[in-house]
């Protein structure tokens, strides 16, 4: 297992276009998290899944954002009608259970989105 | 609401010198605290974490951190910095089972 994989690594899109990112978590990790990181800031929580159920969504996740995790494996994050303010690094993380003394969230390398 | 403050945006130290990165948190209950490191173009790597017990926590790459409840702090230290430690460091607080709340990060530069 090579860790959390995110594709694409970079995406440049025109304002108003839709984009979709994919995250493949570590095998058998039932928790999957999405974060957004803008320049000069730490990652900000967007949403998380336990298996296929989306359990929490941040108010940062506007109606233009949707995340899915069909069958509890990989996840996709779609942004519709992109805006320049959506330009950021989108990070995915997975863990074997909720964050606790014996678990750890493993992060992917991220997808960098640039909206022009 | 939970929050994390990292007062130093940039820190420059000479190779071989000691390092301390500051982190202050705000959280109503016993916090779960983390330090992550991010190199350019890379994801976040966990350095160490605190859940309970001994307030001095040892991590990977020779890092340690001390939890001080009275000061709401969780500062990261390393006795001797190597050039390869240059990166961005994030402190985070977590609620059990759920999301992490990160600070804005501290960029470490190492002078040779």
GROMACS .gro file of C-alpha atoms in nm:
model
  228
    1UNK     CA    1   0.000   0.000   0.000
    2UNK     CA    2   0.151   0.329  -0.109
    3UNK     CA    3  -0.054   0.560   0.108
    4UNK     CA    4  -0.327   0.807   0.023
    5UNK     CA    5  -0.336   0.887  -0.346
    6UNK     CA    6  -0.489   1.200  -0.498
    7UNK     CA    7  -0.550   1.277  -0.863
    8UNK     CA    8  -0.485   1.495  -1.042
    9UNK     CA    9  -0.195   1.662  -0.865
   10UNK     CA   10  -0.254   1.988  -1.044
   11UNK     CA   11  -0.560   2.130  -1.217
   12UNK     CA   12  -0.595   2.461  -1.399
   13UNK     CA   13  -0.947   2.551  -1.500
   14UNK     CA   14  -1.136   2.850  -1.628
   15UNK     CA   15  -1.380   3.026  -1.402
   16UNK     CA   16  -1.725   2.875  -1.434
   17UNK     CA   17  -1.607   2.526  -1.526
   18UNK     CA   18  -1.670   2.218  -1.315
   19UNK     CA   19  -1.384   2.013  -1.173
   20UNK     CA   20  -1.365   1.678  -0.999
   21UNK     CA   21  -1.087   1.544  -0.780
   22UNK     CA   22  -1.033   1.188  -0.670
   23UNK     CA   23  -0.890   1.047  -0.350
   24UNK     CA   24  -0.794   0.682  -0.296
   25UNK     CA   25  -0.747   0.619   0.076
   26UNK     CA   26  -0.530   0.357   0.237
   27UNK     CA   27  -0.696   0.017   0.202
   28UNK     CA   28  -0.940  -0.067   0.478
   29UNK     CA   29  -0.938   0.284   0.620
   30UNK     CA   30  -1.302   0.356   0.688
   31UNK     CA   31  -1.263   0.726   0.758
   32UNK     CA   32  -1.188   0.974   0.482
   33UNK     CA   33  -1.146   1.348   0.524
   34UNK     CA   34  -1.126   1.643   0.284
   35UNK     CA   35  -0.945   1.963   0.373
   36UNK     CA   36  -0.871   2.283   0.182
   37UNK     CA   37  -0.548   2.477   0.222
   38UNK     CA   38  -0.505   2.827   0.086
   39UNK     CA   39  -0.176   3.011   0.061
   40UNK     CA   40  -0.040   3.108   0.400
   41UNK     CA   41  -0.302   2.914   0.591
   42UNK     CA   42  -0.329   2.578   0.754
   43UNK     CA   43  -0.565   2.315   0.620
   44UNK     CA   44  -0.935   2.378   0.686
   45UNK     CA   45  -1.179   2.093   0.732
   46UNK     CA   46  -1.439   2.048   0.459
   47UNK     CA   47  -1.608   1.714   0.519
   48UNK     CA   48  -1.556   1.355   0.630
   49UNK     CA   49  -1.695   1.011   0.560
   50UNK     CA   50  -1.720   0.698   0.762
   51UNK     CA   51  -1.743   0.428   0.500
   52UNK     CA   52  -1.993   0.562   0.248
   53UNK     CA   53  -2.177   0.790   0.490
   54UNK     CA   54  -2.095   1.159   0.488
   55UNK     CA   55  -2.110   1.245   0.858
   56UNK     CA   56  -2.010   1.610   0.876
   57UNK     CA   57  -1.985   1.904   0.639
   58UNK     CA   58  -1.821   2.236   0.713
   59UNK     CA   59  -2.004   2.554   0.625
   60UNK     CA   60  -1.706   2.616   0.395
   61UNK     CA   61  -1.864   2.353   0.173
   62UNK     CA   62  -2.103   2.568  -0.026
   63UNK     CA   63  -2.377   2.432  -0.252
   64UNK     CA   64  -2.128   2.430  -0.539
   65UNK     CA   65  -1.925   2.161  -0.363
   66UNK     CA   66  -2.026   1.799  -0.342
   67UNK     CA   67  -1.837   1.500  -0.213
   68UNK     CA   68  -1.915   1.133  -0.250
   69UNK     CA   69  -1.766   0.807  -0.138
   70UNK     CA   70  -1.954   0.530  -0.318
   71UNK     CA   71  -1.904   0.187  -0.169
   72UNK     CA   72  -1.685   0.332   0.103
   73UNK     CA   73  -1.368   0.318  -0.102
   74UNK     CA   74  -1.241   0.610  -0.311
   75UNK     CA   75  -1.394   0.955  -0.281
   76UNK     CA   76  -1.458   1.236  -0.524
   77UNK     CA   77  -1.487   1.607  -0.458
   78UNK     CA   78  -1.665   1.809  -0.726
   79UNK     CA   79  -1.673   2.184  -0.752
   80UNK     CA   80  -1.933   2.329  -0.986
   81UNK     CA   81  -1.910   2.672  -1.148
   82UNK     CA   82  -1.562   2.733  -1.012
   83UNK     CA   83  -1.466   3.076  -0.883
   84UNK     CA   84  -1.123   3.230  -0.838
   85UNK     CA   85  -1.167   3.198  -0.463
   86UNK     CA   86  -1.173   2.821  -0.504
   87UNK     CA   87  -0.804   2.824  -0.595
   88UNK     CA   88  -0.635   2.621  -0.323
   89UNK     CA   89  -0.473   2.290  -0.237
   90UNK     CA   90  -0.733   2.021  -0.168
   91UNK     CA   91  -0.604   1.758   0.072
   92UNK     CA   92  -0.746   1.418   0.143
   93UNK     CA   93  -0.670   1.211   0.452
   94UNK     CA   94  -0.774   0.870   0.574
   95UNK     CA   95  -0.765   0.686   0.904
   96UNK     CA   96  -0.859   0.341   1.028
   97UNK     CA   97  -1.102   0.485   1.280
   98UNK     CA   98  -1.174   0.812   1.453
   99UNK     CA   99  -0.866   1.004   1.556
  100UNK     CA  100  -0.748   0.861   1.882
  101UNK     CA  101  -0.440   0.749   2.073
  102UNK     CA  102  -0.378   0.452   1.850
  103UNK     CA  103  -0.483   0.594   1.515
  104UNK     CA  104  -0.344   0.851   1.280
  105UNK     CA  105  -0.475   1.045   0.984
  106UNK     CA  106  -0.257   0.992   0.678
  107UNK     CA  107  -0.260   1.272   0.421
  108UNK     CA  108  -0.224   1.258   0.047
  109UNK     CA  109  -0.007   1.501  -0.149
  110UNK     CA  110  -0.305   1.709  -0.246
  111UNK     CA  111  -0.458   1.847  -0.563
  112UNK     CA  112  -0.363   2.205  -0.640
  113UNK     CA  113  -0.647   2.388  -0.813
  114UNK     CA  114  -0.591   2.713  -0.999
  115UNK     CA  115  -0.896   2.895  -1.133
  116UNK     CA  116  -0.813   3.150  -1.402
  117UNK     CA  117  -1.493   2.670   1.928
  118UNK     CA  118  -1.155   2.512   1.888
  119UNK     CA  119  -0.871   2.724   1.755
  120UNK     CA  120  -0.495   2.708   1.721
  121UNK     CA  121  -0.251   2.998   1.711
  122UNK     CA  122   0.101   2.972   1.582
  123UNK     CA  123   0.246   3.316   1.656
  124UNK     CA  124   0.552   3.286   1.433
  125UNK     CA  125   0.495   3.287   1.057
  126UNK     CA  126   0.865   3.241   0.978
  127UNK     CA  127   1.158   3.125   1.187
  128UNK     CA  128   1.520   3.106   1.075
  129UNK     CA  129   1.775   2.905   1.269
  130UNK     CA  130   2.132   2.801   1.200
  131UNK     CA  131   2.204   2.438   1.134
  132UNK     CA  132   2.295   2.269   1.460
  133UNK     CA  133   2.109   2.524   1.672
  134UNK     CA  134   1.811   2.439   1.888
  135UNK     CA  135   1.456   2.504   1.775
  136UNK     CA  136   1.129   2.586   1.945
  137UNK     CA  137   0.807   2.643   1.754
  138UNK     CA  138   0.519   2.787   1.951
  139UNK     CA  139   0.159   2.670   1.953
  140UNK     CA  140  -0.133   2.788   2.163
  141UNK     CA  141  -0.475   2.629   2.149
  142UNK     CA  142  -0.825   2.706   2.261
  143UNK     CA  143  -1.043   2.410   2.351
  144UNK     CA  144  -1.295   2.355   2.627
  145UNK     CA  145  -1.208   1.999   2.720
  146UNK     CA  146  -0.888   1.797   2.733
  147UNK     CA  147  -0.733   1.859   2.394
  148UNK     CA  148  -0.583   1.610   2.156
  149UNK     CA  149  -0.282   1.786   2.007
  150UNK     CA  150  -0.070   1.719   1.702
  151UNK     CA  151   0.228   1.852   1.513
  152UNK     CA  152   0.255   1.793   1.139
  153UNK     CA  153   0.529   1.882   0.893
  154UNK     CA  154   0.477   1.968   0.528
  155UNK     CA  155   0.759   1.986   0.275
  156UNK     CA  156   0.701   2.166  -0.056
  157UNK     CA  157   0.476   1.965  -0.283
  158UNK     CA  158   0.418   1.702  -0.018
  159UNK     CA  159   0.133   1.605   0.206
  160UNK     CA  160   0.131   1.644   0.580
  161UNK     CA  161   0.336   1.404   0.789
  162UNK     CA  162   0.261   1.346   1.156
  163UNK     CA  163   0.556   1.427   1.383
  164UNK     CA  164   0.395   1.355   1.718
  165UNK     CA  165   0.071   1.364   1.911
  166UNK     CA  166  -0.053   1.410   2.266
  167UNK     CA  167  -0.364   1.248   2.407
  168UNK     CA  168  -0.299   1.200   2.776
  169UNK     CA  169  -0.035   1.099   3.025
  170UNK     CA  170   0.320   1.223   3.012
  171UNK     CA  171   0.318   1.586   2.903
  172UNK     CA  172   0.651   1.553   2.721
  173UNK     CA  173   0.592   1.368   2.397
  174UNK     CA  174   0.862   1.223   2.174
  175UNK     CA  175   0.815   1.210   1.800
  176UNK     CA  176   0.993   1.118   1.483
  177UNK     CA  177   1.303   1.287   1.344
  178UNK     CA  178   1.425   1.386   1.692
  179UNK     CA  179   1.133   1.621   1.768
  180UNK     CA  180   0.958   1.650   2.101
  181UNK     CA  181   0.674   1.864   2.232
  182UNK     CA  182   0.555   1.961   2.577
  183UNK     CA  183   0.191   2.003   2.671
  184UNK     CA  184   0.134   2.277   2.928
  185UNK     CA  185  -0.229   2.298   3.028
  186UNK     CA  186  -0.181   2.612   3.238
  187UNK     CA  187  -0.047   2.797   2.935
  188UNK     CA  188  -0.267   2.625   2.675
  189UNK     CA  189   0.050   2.554   2.484
  190UNK     CA  190   0.204   2.265   2.294
  191UNK     CA  191   0.544   2.386   2.176
  192UNK     CA  192   0.760   2.180   1.945
  193UNK     CA  193   1.133   2.148   2.011
  194UNK     CA  194   1.441   1.998   1.860
  195UNK     CA  195   1.786   2.022   2.020
  196UNK     CA  196   1.986   2.038   1.697
  197UNK     CA  197   1.833   2.134   1.364
  198UNK     CA  198   1.941   1.978   1.035
  199UNK     CA  199   1.911   2.142   0.693
  200UNK     CA  200   1.656   1.877   0.598
  201UNK     CA  201   1.422   2.009   0.870
  202UNK     CA  202   1.342   2.315   0.658
  203UNK     CA  203   0.968   2.290   0.593
  204UNK     CA  204   0.636   2.423   0.718
  205UNK     CA  205   0.512   2.303   1.054
  206UNK     CA  206   0.149   2.289   1.161
  207UNK     CA  207   0.005   2.249   1.505
  208UNK     CA  208  -0.347   2.104   1.526
  209UNK     CA  209  -0.611   2.024   1.785
  210UNK     CA  210  -0.863   1.748   1.740
  211UNK     CA  211  -1.192   1.648   1.888
  212UNK     CA  212  -1.209   1.275   1.942
  213UNK     CA  213  -1.317   1.099   1.626
  214UNK     CA  214  -1.363   1.403   1.413
  215UNK     CA  215  -1.182   1.680   1.235
  216UNK     CA  216  -0.851   1.848   1.302
  217UNK     CA  217  -0.830   2.224   1.346
  218UNK     CA  218  -0.495   2.354   1.224
  219UNK     CA  219  -0.294   2.664   1.296
  220UNK     CA  220  -0.170   2.882   1.012
  221UNK     CA  221   0.172   2.721   1.018
  222UNK     CA  222   0.531   2.825   1.081
  223UNK     CA  223   0.783   2.818   0.798
  224UNK     CA  224   1.123   2.703   0.919
  225UNK     CA  225   1.433   2.812   0.732
  226UNK     CA  226   1.771   2.661   0.819
  227UNK     CA  227   2.091   2.857   0.760
  228UNK     CA  228   2.406   2.664   0.684
   0.00000   0.00000   0.00000
